[in-house]
PDB file of N, CA and C in Angstrom:
ATOM      1  N   UNK A   1      10.107  20.329 -67.720  1.00  0.00           N
ATOM      2  CA  UNK A   1       9.794  18.953 -68.079  1.00  0.00           C
ATOM      3  C   UNK A   1      10.769  18.032 -67.385  1.00  0.00           C
ATOM      4  N   UNK A   2      10.232  17.019 -66.818  1.00  0.00           N
ATOM      5  CA  UNK A   2      11.054  15.985 -66.227  1.00  0.00           C
ATOM      6  C   UNK A   2      11.525  15.102 -67.368  1.00  0.00           C
ATOM      7  N   UNK A   3      12.827  15.097 -67.605  1.00  0.00           N
ATOM      8  CA  UNK A   3      13.367  14.337 -68.732  1.00  0.00           C
ATOM      9  C   UNK A   3      13.362  12.855 -68.382  1.00  0.00           C
ATOM     10  N   UNK A   4      12.744  12.090 -69.212  1.00  0.00           N
ATOM     11  CA  UNK A   4      12.703  10.646 -69.038  1.00  0.00           C
ATOM     12  C   UNK A   4      13.289  10.016 -70.290  1.00  0.00           C
ATOM     13  N   UNK A   5      14.443   9.388 -70.139  1.00  0.00           N
ATOM     14  CA  UNK A   5      15.131   8.832 -71.308  1.00  0.00           C
ATOM     15  C   UNK A   5      14.305   7.766 -72.013  1.00  0.00           C
ATOM     16  N   UNK A   6      13.523   7.001 -71.262  1.00  0.00           N
ATOM     17  CA  UNK A   6      12.691   5.972 -71.892  1.00  0.00           C
ATOM     18  C   UNK A   6      11.642   6.608 -72.808  1.00  0.00           C
ATOM     19  N   UNK A   7      11.007   7.679 -72.334  1.00  0.00           N
ATOM     20  CA  UNK A   7      10.011   8.390 -73.140  1.00  0.00           C
ATOM     21  C   UNK A   7      10.658   8.988 -74.378  1.00  0.00           C
ATOM     22  N   UNK A   8      11.806   9.607 -74.191  1.00  0.00           N
ATOM     23  CA  UNK A   8      12.524  10.214 -75.309  1.00  0.00           C
ATOM     24  C   UNK A   8      12.889   9.163 -76.351  1.00  0.00           C
ATOM     25  N   UNK A   9      13.392   8.038 -75.901  1.00  0.00           N
ATOM     26  CA  UNK A   9      13.774   6.964 -76.826  1.00  0.00           C
ATOM     27  C   UNK A   9      12.581   6.439 -77.616  1.00  0.00           C
ATOM     28  N   UNK A  10      11.436   6.263 -76.936  1.00  0.00           N
ATOM     29  CA  UNK A  10      10.236   5.781 -77.624  1.00  0.00           C
ATOM     30  C   UNK A  10       9.774   6.769 -78.693  1.00  0.00           C
ATOM     31  N   UNK A  11       9.818   8.043 -78.349  1.00  0.00           N
ATOM     32  CA  UNK A  11       9.357   9.056 -79.296  1.00  0.00           C
ATOM     33  C   UNK A  11      10.260   9.109 -80.524  1.00  0.00           C
ATOM     34  N   UNK A  12      11.564   9.120 -80.311  1.00  0.00           N
ATOM     35  CA  UNK A  12      12.508   9.173 -81.434  1.00  0.00           C
ATOM     36  C   UNK A  12      12.408   7.901 -82.275  1.00  0.00           C
ATOM     37  N   UNK A  13      12.211   6.758 -81.630  1.00  0.00           N
ATOM     38  CA  UNK A  13      12.070   5.502 -82.376  1.00  0.00           C
ATOM     39  C   UNK A  13      10.814   5.511 -83.242  1.00  0.00           C
ATOM     40  N   UNK A  14       9.771   6.180 -82.767  1.00  0.00           N
ATOM     41  CA  UNK A  14       8.515   6.245 -83.525  1.00  0.00           C
ATOM     42  C   UNK A  14       8.591   7.221 -84.682  1.00  0.00           C
ATOM     43  N   UNK A  15       9.250   8.351 -84.441  1.00  0.00           N
ATOM     44  CA  UNK A  15       9.326   9.391 -85.473  1.00  0.00           C
ATOM     45  C   UNK A  15      10.438  10.364 -85.105  1.00  0.00           C
ATOM     46  N   UNK A  16      11.563  10.265 -85.759  1.00  0.00           N
ATOM     47  CA  UNK A  16      12.748  11.069 -85.430  1.00  0.00           C
ATOM     48  C   UNK A  16      12.458  12.564 -85.475  1.00  0.00           C
ATOM     49  N   UNK A  17      11.557  12.982 -86.325  1.00  0.00           N
ATOM     50  CA  UNK A  17      11.274  14.410 -86.451  1.00  0.00           C
ATOM     51  C   UNK A  17      10.506  14.964 -85.255  1.00  0.00           C
ATOM     52  N   UNK A  18       9.936  14.106 -84.444  1.00  0.00           N
ATOM     53  CA  UNK A  18       9.203  14.553 -83.261  1.00  0.00           C
ATOM     54  C   UNK A  18      10.136  15.142 -82.210  1.00  0.00           C
ATOM     55  N   UNK A  19      11.420  14.878 -82.318  1.00  0.00           N
ATOM     56  CA  UNK A  19      12.359  15.382 -81.308  1.00  0.00           C
ATOM     57  C   UNK A  19      12.363  16.901 -81.217  1.00  0.00           C
ATOM     58  N   UNK A  20      11.988  17.585 -82.280  1.00  0.00           N
ATOM     59  CA  UNK A  20      11.956  19.051 -82.219  1.00  0.00           C
ATOM     60  C   UNK A  20      10.785  19.561 -81.391  1.00  0.00           C
ATOM     61  N   UNK A  21       9.849  18.688 -81.067  1.00  0.00           N
ATOM     62  CA  UNK A  21       8.662  19.102 -80.320  1.00  0.00           C
ATOM     63  C   UNK A  21       8.665  18.654 -78.865  1.00  0.00           C
ATOM     64  N   UNK A  22       9.803  18.209 -78.367  1.00  0.00           N
ATOM     65  CA  UNK A  22       9.844  17.832 -76.952  1.00  0.00           C
ATOM     66  C   UNK A  22       9.380  18.999 -76.106  1.00  0.00           C
ATOM     67  N   UNK A  23       8.502  18.739 -75.139  1.00  0.00           N
ATOM     68  CA  UNK A  23       8.101  19.843 -74.252  1.00  0.00           C
ATOM     69  C   UNK A  23       9.255  20.187 -73.321  1.00  0.00           C
ATOM     70  N   UNK A  24       9.796  21.343 -73.497  1.00  0.00           N
ATOM     71  CA  UNK A  24      10.933  21.729 -72.666  1.00  0.00           C
ATOM     72  C   UNK A  24      10.794  23.146 -72.138  1.00  0.00           C
ATOM     73  N   UNK A  25       9.685  23.761 -72.423  1.00  0.00           N
ATOM     74  CA  UNK A  25       9.468  25.125 -71.952  1.00  0.00           C
ATOM     75  C   UNK A  25       8.386  25.139 -70.887  1.00  0.00           C
ATOM     76  N   UNK A  26       8.763  25.642 -69.748  1.00  0.00           N
ATOM     77  CA  UNK A  26       7.820  25.821 -68.652  1.00  0.00           C
ATOM     78  C   UNK A  26       7.906  27.277 -68.238  1.00  0.00           C
ATOM     79  N   UNK A  27       6.769  27.924 -68.161  1.00  0.00           N
ATOM     80  CA  UNK A  27       6.721  29.318 -67.739  1.00  0.00           C
ATOM     81  C   UNK A  27       6.053  29.381 -66.377  1.00  0.00           C
ATOM     82  N   UNK A  28       6.716  30.056 -65.455  1.00  0.00           N
ATOM     83  CA  UNK A  28       6.168  30.242 -64.116  1.00  0.00           C
ATOM     84  C   UNK A  28       6.179  31.733 -63.834  1.00  0.00           C
ATOM     85  N   UNK A  29       5.020  32.270 -63.483  1.00  0.00           N
ATOM     86  CA  UNK A  29       4.969  33.704 -63.176  1.00  0.00           C
ATOM     87  C   UNK A  29       3.930  33.993 -62.104  1.00  0.00           C
ATOM     88  N   UNK A  30       4.155  35.082 -61.413  1.00  0.00           N
ATOM     89  CA  UNK A  30       3.210  35.538 -60.405  1.00  0.00           C
ATOM     90  C   UNK A  30       2.228  36.491 -61.071  1.00  0.00           C
ATOM     91  N   UNK A  31       0.962  36.326 -60.774  1.00  0.00           N
ATOM     92  CA  UNK A  31      -0.083  37.192 -61.320  1.00  0.00           C
ATOM     93  C   UNK A  31      -1.014  37.621 -60.189  1.00  0.00           C
ATOM     94  N   UNK A  32      -1.924  38.508 -60.506  1.00  0.00           N
ATOM     95  CA  UNK A  32      -2.902  38.996 -59.533  1.00  0.00           C
ATOM     96  C   UNK A  32      -2.217  39.488 -58.261  1.00  0.00           C
ATOM     97  N   UNK A  33      -1.406  40.509 -58.399  1.00  0.00           N
ATOM     98  CA  UNK A  33      -0.721  41.106 -57.247  1.00  0.00           C
ATOM     99  C   UNK A  33       0.103  40.089 -56.466  1.00  0.00           C
ATOM    100  N   UNK A  34       0.756  39.201 -57.178  1.00  0.00           N
ATOM    101  CA  UNK A  34       1.634  38.183 -56.600  1.00  0.00           C
ATOM    102  C   UNK A  34       0.920  37.190 -55.687  1.00  0.00           C
ATOM    103  N   UNK A  35      -0.390  37.093 -55.788  1.00  0.00           N
ATOM    104  CA  UNK A  35      -1.134  36.158 -54.943  1.00  0.00           C
ATOM    105  C   UNK A  35      -1.402  34.821 -55.637  1.00  0.00           C
ATOM    106  N   UNK A  36      -1.125  34.747 -56.934  1.00  0.00           N
ATOM    107  CA  UNK A  36      -1.360  33.523 -57.703  1.00  0.00           C
ATOM    108  C   UNK A  36      -0.108  33.215 -58.520  1.00  0.00           C
ATOM    109  N   UNK A  37       0.284  31.959 -58.539  1.00  0.00           N
ATOM    110  CA  UNK A  37       1.395  31.510 -59.375  1.00  0.00           C
ATOM    111  C   UNK A  37       0.794  30.811 -60.589  1.00  0.00           C
ATOM    112  N   UNK A  38       1.172  31.246 -61.768  1.00  0.00           N
ATOM    113  CA  UNK A  38       0.687  30.634 -63.007  1.00  0.00           C
ATOM    114  C   UNK A  38       1.795  29.765 -63.585  1.00  0.00           C
ATOM    115  N   UNK A  39       1.473  28.517 -63.872  1.00  0.00           N
ATOM    116  CA  UNK A  39       2.422  27.581 -64.459  1.00  0.00           C
ATOM    117  C   UNK A  39       1.888  27.171 -65.824  1.00  0.00           C
ATOM    118  N   UNK A  40       2.681  27.386 -66.864  1.00  0.00           N
ATOM    119  CA  UNK A  40       2.268  27.035 -68.228  1.00  0.00           C
ATOM    120  C   UNK A  40       3.204  25.960 -68.774  1.00  0.00           C
ATOM    121  N   UNK A  41       2.611  24.866 -69.215  1.00  0.00           N
ATOM    122  CA  UNK A  41       3.371  23.759 -69.789  1.00  0.00           C
ATOM    123  C   UNK A  41       2.650  23.309 -71.052  1.00  0.00           C
ATOM    124  N   UNK A  42       3.419  22.998 -72.070  1.00  0.00           N
ATOM    125  CA  UNK A  42       2.847  22.505 -73.329  1.00  0.00           C
ATOM    126  C   UNK A  42       2.101  21.191 -73.105  1.00  0.00           C
ATOM    127  N   UNK A  43       0.991  21.026 -73.790  1.00  0.00           N
ATOM    128  CA  UNK A  43       0.253  19.768 -73.773  1.00  0.00           C
ATOM    129  C   UNK A  43       0.743  18.928 -74.955  1.00  0.00           C
ATOM    130  N   UNK A  44       1.577  17.920 -74.718  1.00  0.00           N
ATOM    131  CA  UNK A  44       2.135  17.145 -75.827  1.00  0.00           C
ATOM    132  C   UNK A  44       1.078  16.396 -76.632  1.00  0.00           C
ATOM    133  N   UNK A  45      -0.028  16.029 -76.002  1.00  0.00           N
ATOM    134  CA  UNK A  45      -1.069  15.304 -76.738  1.00  0.00           C
ATOM    135  C   UNK A  45      -1.644  16.179 -77.847  1.00  0.00           C
ATOM    136  N   UNK A  46      -1.784  17.467 -77.576  1.00  0.00           N
ATOM    137  CA  UNK A  46      -2.281  18.408 -78.579  1.00  0.00           C
ATOM    138  C   UNK A  46      -1.200  18.724 -79.606  1.00  0.00           C
ATOM    139  N   UNK A  47      -0.014  19.033 -79.126  1.00  0.00           N
ATOM    140  CA  UNK A  47       1.081  19.443 -80.010  1.00  0.00           C
ATOM    141  C   UNK A  47       1.505  18.329 -80.963  1.00  0.00           C
ATOM    142  N   UNK A  48       1.518  17.115 -80.481  1.00  0.00           N
ATOM    143  CA  UNK A  48       2.000  15.997 -81.287  1.00  0.00           C
ATOM    144  C   UNK A  48       0.899  15.325 -82.097  1.00  0.00           C
ATOM    145  N   UNK A  49      -0.320  15.781 -81.993  1.00  0.00           N
ATOM    146  CA  UNK A  49      -1.447  15.099 -82.633  1.00  0.00           C
ATOM    147  C   UNK A  49      -1.346  15.054 -84.158  1.00  0.00           C
ATOM    148  N   UNK A  50      -0.602  15.974 -84.751  1.00  0.00           N
ATOM    149  CA  UNK A  50      -0.474  15.964 -86.212  1.00  0.00           C
ATOM    150  C   UNK A  50       0.281  14.743 -86.711  1.00  0.00           C
ATOM    151  N   UNK A  51       1.015  14.076 -85.845  1.00  0.00           N
ATOM    152  CA  UNK A  51       1.813  12.921 -86.249  1.00  0.00           C
ATOM    153  C   UNK A  51       0.941  11.796 -86.808  1.00  0.00           C
ATOM    154  N   UNK A  52      -0.212  11.568 -86.210  1.00  0.00           N
ATOM    155  CA  UNK A  52      -1.146  10.525 -86.635  1.00  0.00           C
ATOM    156  C   UNK A  52      -0.551   9.116 -86.530  1.00  0.00           C
ATOM    157  N   UNK A  53       0.497   8.957 -85.735  1.00  0.00           N
ATOM    158  CA  UNK A  53       1.083   7.639 -85.506  1.00  0.00           C
ATOM    159  C   UNK A  53       0.682   7.187 -84.109  1.00  0.00           C
ATOM    160  N   UNK A  54       0.173   5.978 -84.017  1.00  0.00           N
ATOM    161  CA  UNK A  54      -0.290   5.461 -82.732  1.00  0.00           C
ATOM    162  C   UNK A  54       0.827   5.467 -81.693  1.00  0.00           C
ATOM    163  N   UNK A  55       2.038   5.065 -82.079  1.00  0.00           N
ATOM    164  CA  UNK A  55       3.158   5.031 -81.135  1.00  0.00           C
ATOM    165  C   UNK A  55       3.444   6.411 -80.561  1.00  0.00           C
ATOM    166  N   UNK A  56       3.423   7.428 -81.417  1.00  0.00           N
ATOM    167  CA  UNK A  56       3.676   8.802 -80.970  1.00  0.00           C
ATOM    168  C   UNK A  56       2.571   9.255 -80.028  1.00  0.00           C
ATOM    169  N   UNK A  57       1.335   8.947 -80.370  1.00  0.00           N
ATOM    170  CA  UNK A  57       0.218   9.376 -79.530  1.00  0.00           C
ATOM    171  C   UNK A  57       0.209   8.649 -78.183  1.00  0.00           C
ATOM    172  N   UNK A  58       0.682   7.413 -78.158  1.00  0.00           N
ATOM    173  CA  UNK A  58       0.810   6.702 -76.880  1.00  0.00           C
ATOM    174  C   UNK A  58       1.840   7.392 -75.985  1.00  0.00           C
ATOM    175  N   UNK A  59       2.964   7.781 -76.571  1.00  0.00           N
ATOM    176  CA  UNK A  59       3.988   8.504 -75.810  1.00  0.00           C
ATOM    177  C   UNK A  59       3.437   9.848 -75.344  1.00  0.00           C
ATOM    178  N   UNK A  60       2.715  10.529 -76.210  1.00  0.00           N
ATOM    179  CA  UNK A  60       2.134  11.828 -75.853  1.00  0.00           C
ATOM    180  C   UNK A  60       1.161  11.691 -74.685  1.00  0.00           C
ATOM    181  N   UNK A  61       0.349  10.656 -74.722  1.00  0.00           N
ATOM    182  CA  UNK A  61      -0.624  10.425 -73.648  1.00  0.00           C
ATOM    183  C   UNK A  61       0.094  10.187 -72.317  1.00  0.00           C
ATOM    184  N   UNK A  62       1.139   9.373 -72.338  1.00  0.00           N
ATOM    185  CA  UNK A  62       1.903   9.097 -71.119  1.00  0.00           C
ATOM    186  C   UNK A  62       2.632  10.340 -70.620  1.00  0.00           C
ATOM    187  N   UNK A  63       3.174  11.122 -71.541  1.00  0.00           N
ATOM    188  CA  UNK A  63       3.867  12.350 -71.158  1.00  0.00           C
ATOM    189  C   UNK A  63       2.887  13.341 -70.547  1.00  0.00           C
ATOM    190  N   UNK A  64       1.713  13.453 -71.136  1.00  0.00           N
ATOM    191  CA  UNK A  64       0.690  14.347 -70.582  1.00  0.00           C
ATOM    192  C   UNK A  64       0.336  13.922 -69.158  1.00  0.00           C
ATOM    193  N   UNK A  65       0.182  12.631 -68.940  1.00  0.00           N
ATOM    194  CA  UNK A  65      -0.132  12.132 -67.595  1.00  0.00           C
ATOM    195  C   UNK A  65       0.960  12.504 -66.595  1.00  0.00           C
ATOM    196  N   UNK A  66       2.207  12.383 -67.019  1.00  0.00           N
ATOM    197  CA  UNK A  66       3.324  12.761 -66.149  1.00  0.00           C
ATOM    198  C   UNK A  66       3.277  14.241 -65.817  1.00  0.00           C
ATOM    199  N   UNK A  67       3.019  15.074 -66.818  1.00  0.00           N
ATOM    200  CA  UNK A  67       2.963  16.520 -66.589  1.00  0.00           C
ATOM    201  C   UNK A  67       1.801  16.898 -65.671  1.00  0.00           C
ATOM    202  N   UNK A  68       0.686  16.222 -65.814  1.00  0.00           N
ATOM    203  CA  UNK A  68      -0.456  16.491 -64.929  1.00  0.00           C
ATOM    204  C   UNK A  68      -0.095  16.137 -63.486  1.00  0.00           C
ATOM    205  N   UNK A  69       0.629  15.039 -63.293  1.00  0.00           N
ATOM    206  CA  UNK A  69       1.074  14.671 -61.943  1.00  0.00           C
ATOM    207  C   UNK A  69       1.993  15.743 -61.367  1.00  0.00           C
ATOM    208  N   UNK A  70       2.875  16.294 -62.197  1.00  0.00           N
ATOM    209  CA  UNK A  70       3.757  17.377 -61.743  1.00  0.00           C
ATOM    210  C   UNK A  70       2.920  18.570 -61.305  1.00  0.00           C
ATOM    211  N   UNK A  71       1.953  18.957 -62.123  1.00  0.00           N
ATOM    212  CA  UNK A  71       1.089  20.087 -61.766  1.00  0.00           C
ATOM    213  C   UNK A  71       0.290  19.797 -60.502  1.00  0.00           C
ATOM    214  N   UNK A  72      -0.194  18.584 -60.361  1.00  0.00           N
ATOM    215  CA  UNK A  72      -0.952  18.217 -59.157  1.00  0.00           C
ATOM    216  C   UNK A  72      -0.094  18.341 -57.899  1.00  0.00           C
ATOM    217  N   UNK A  73       1.185  18.019 -58.026  1.00  0.00           N
ATOM    218  CA  UNK A  73       2.082  18.109 -56.876  1.00  0.00           C
ATOM    219  C   UNK A  73       2.400  19.544 -56.479  1.00  0.00           C
ATOM    220  N   UNK A  74       2.193  20.470 -57.385  1.00  0.00           N
ATOM    221  CA  UNK A  74       2.425  21.883 -57.071  1.00  0.00           C
ATOM    222  C   UNK A  74       1.315  22.406 -56.160  1.00  0.00           C
ATOM    223  N   UNK A  75       0.160  21.780 -56.223  1.00  0.00           N
ATOM    224  CA  UNK A  75      -0.986  22.112 -55.379  1.00  0.00           C
ATOM    225  C   UNK A  75      -1.485  23.542 -55.572  1.00  0.00           C
ATOM    226  N   UNK A  76      -1.572  23.969 -56.799  1.00  0.00           N
ATOM    227  CA  UNK A  76      -2.143  25.279 -57.109  1.00  0.00           C
ATOM    228  C   UNK A  76      -3.566  25.082 -57.618  1.00  0.00           C
ATOM    229  N   UNK A  77      -4.416  26.038 -57.363  1.00  0.00           N
ATOM    230  CA  UNK A  77      -5.778  25.994 -57.876  1.00  0.00           C
ATOM    231  C   UNK A  77      -5.824  26.518 -59.301  1.00  0.00           C
ATOM    232  N   UNK A  78      -6.805  26.109 -60.042  1.00  0.00           N
ATOM    233  CA  UNK A  78      -7.062  26.607 -61.400  1.00  0.00           C
ATOM    234  C   UNK A  78      -5.894  26.347 -62.347  1.00  0.00           C
ATOM    235  N   UNK A  79      -5.287  25.187 -62.250  1.00  0.00           N
ATOM    236  CA  UNK A  79      -4.200  24.854 -63.164  1.00  0.00           C
ATOM    237  C   UNK A  79      -4.744  24.002 -64.290  1.00  0.00           C
ATOM    238  N   UNK A  80      -4.155  24.155 -65.447  1.00  0.00           N
ATOM    239  CA  UNK A  80      -4.513  23.264 -66.545  1.00  0.00           C
ATOM    240  C   UNK A  80      -3.328  23.122 -67.461  1.00  0.00           C
ATOM    241  N   UNK A  81      -3.327  22.045 -68.197  1.00  0.00           N
ATOM    242  CA  UNK A  81      -2.255  21.741 -69.129  1.00  0.00           C
ATOM    243  C   UNK A  81      -2.638  22.272 -70.477  1.00  0.00           C
TER     244      UNK A  81
END
């Protein structure tokens, strides 16, 4: 996860307990005889949806967009968040 202090501050300001759910785990592994790289990243929009606070969901939406841009820059096929 690309740490963005502005995003972190908005999330904590909206709901301090959300800090335990920051997406910070990224798994990268080779599969299919090392011909495919699999990248797994948490989808914050799904994970944080239980909050039911508009501010939290706005941050989640923006964070998801950032993560999708990161995945797009990797240029791998069949990637999803």
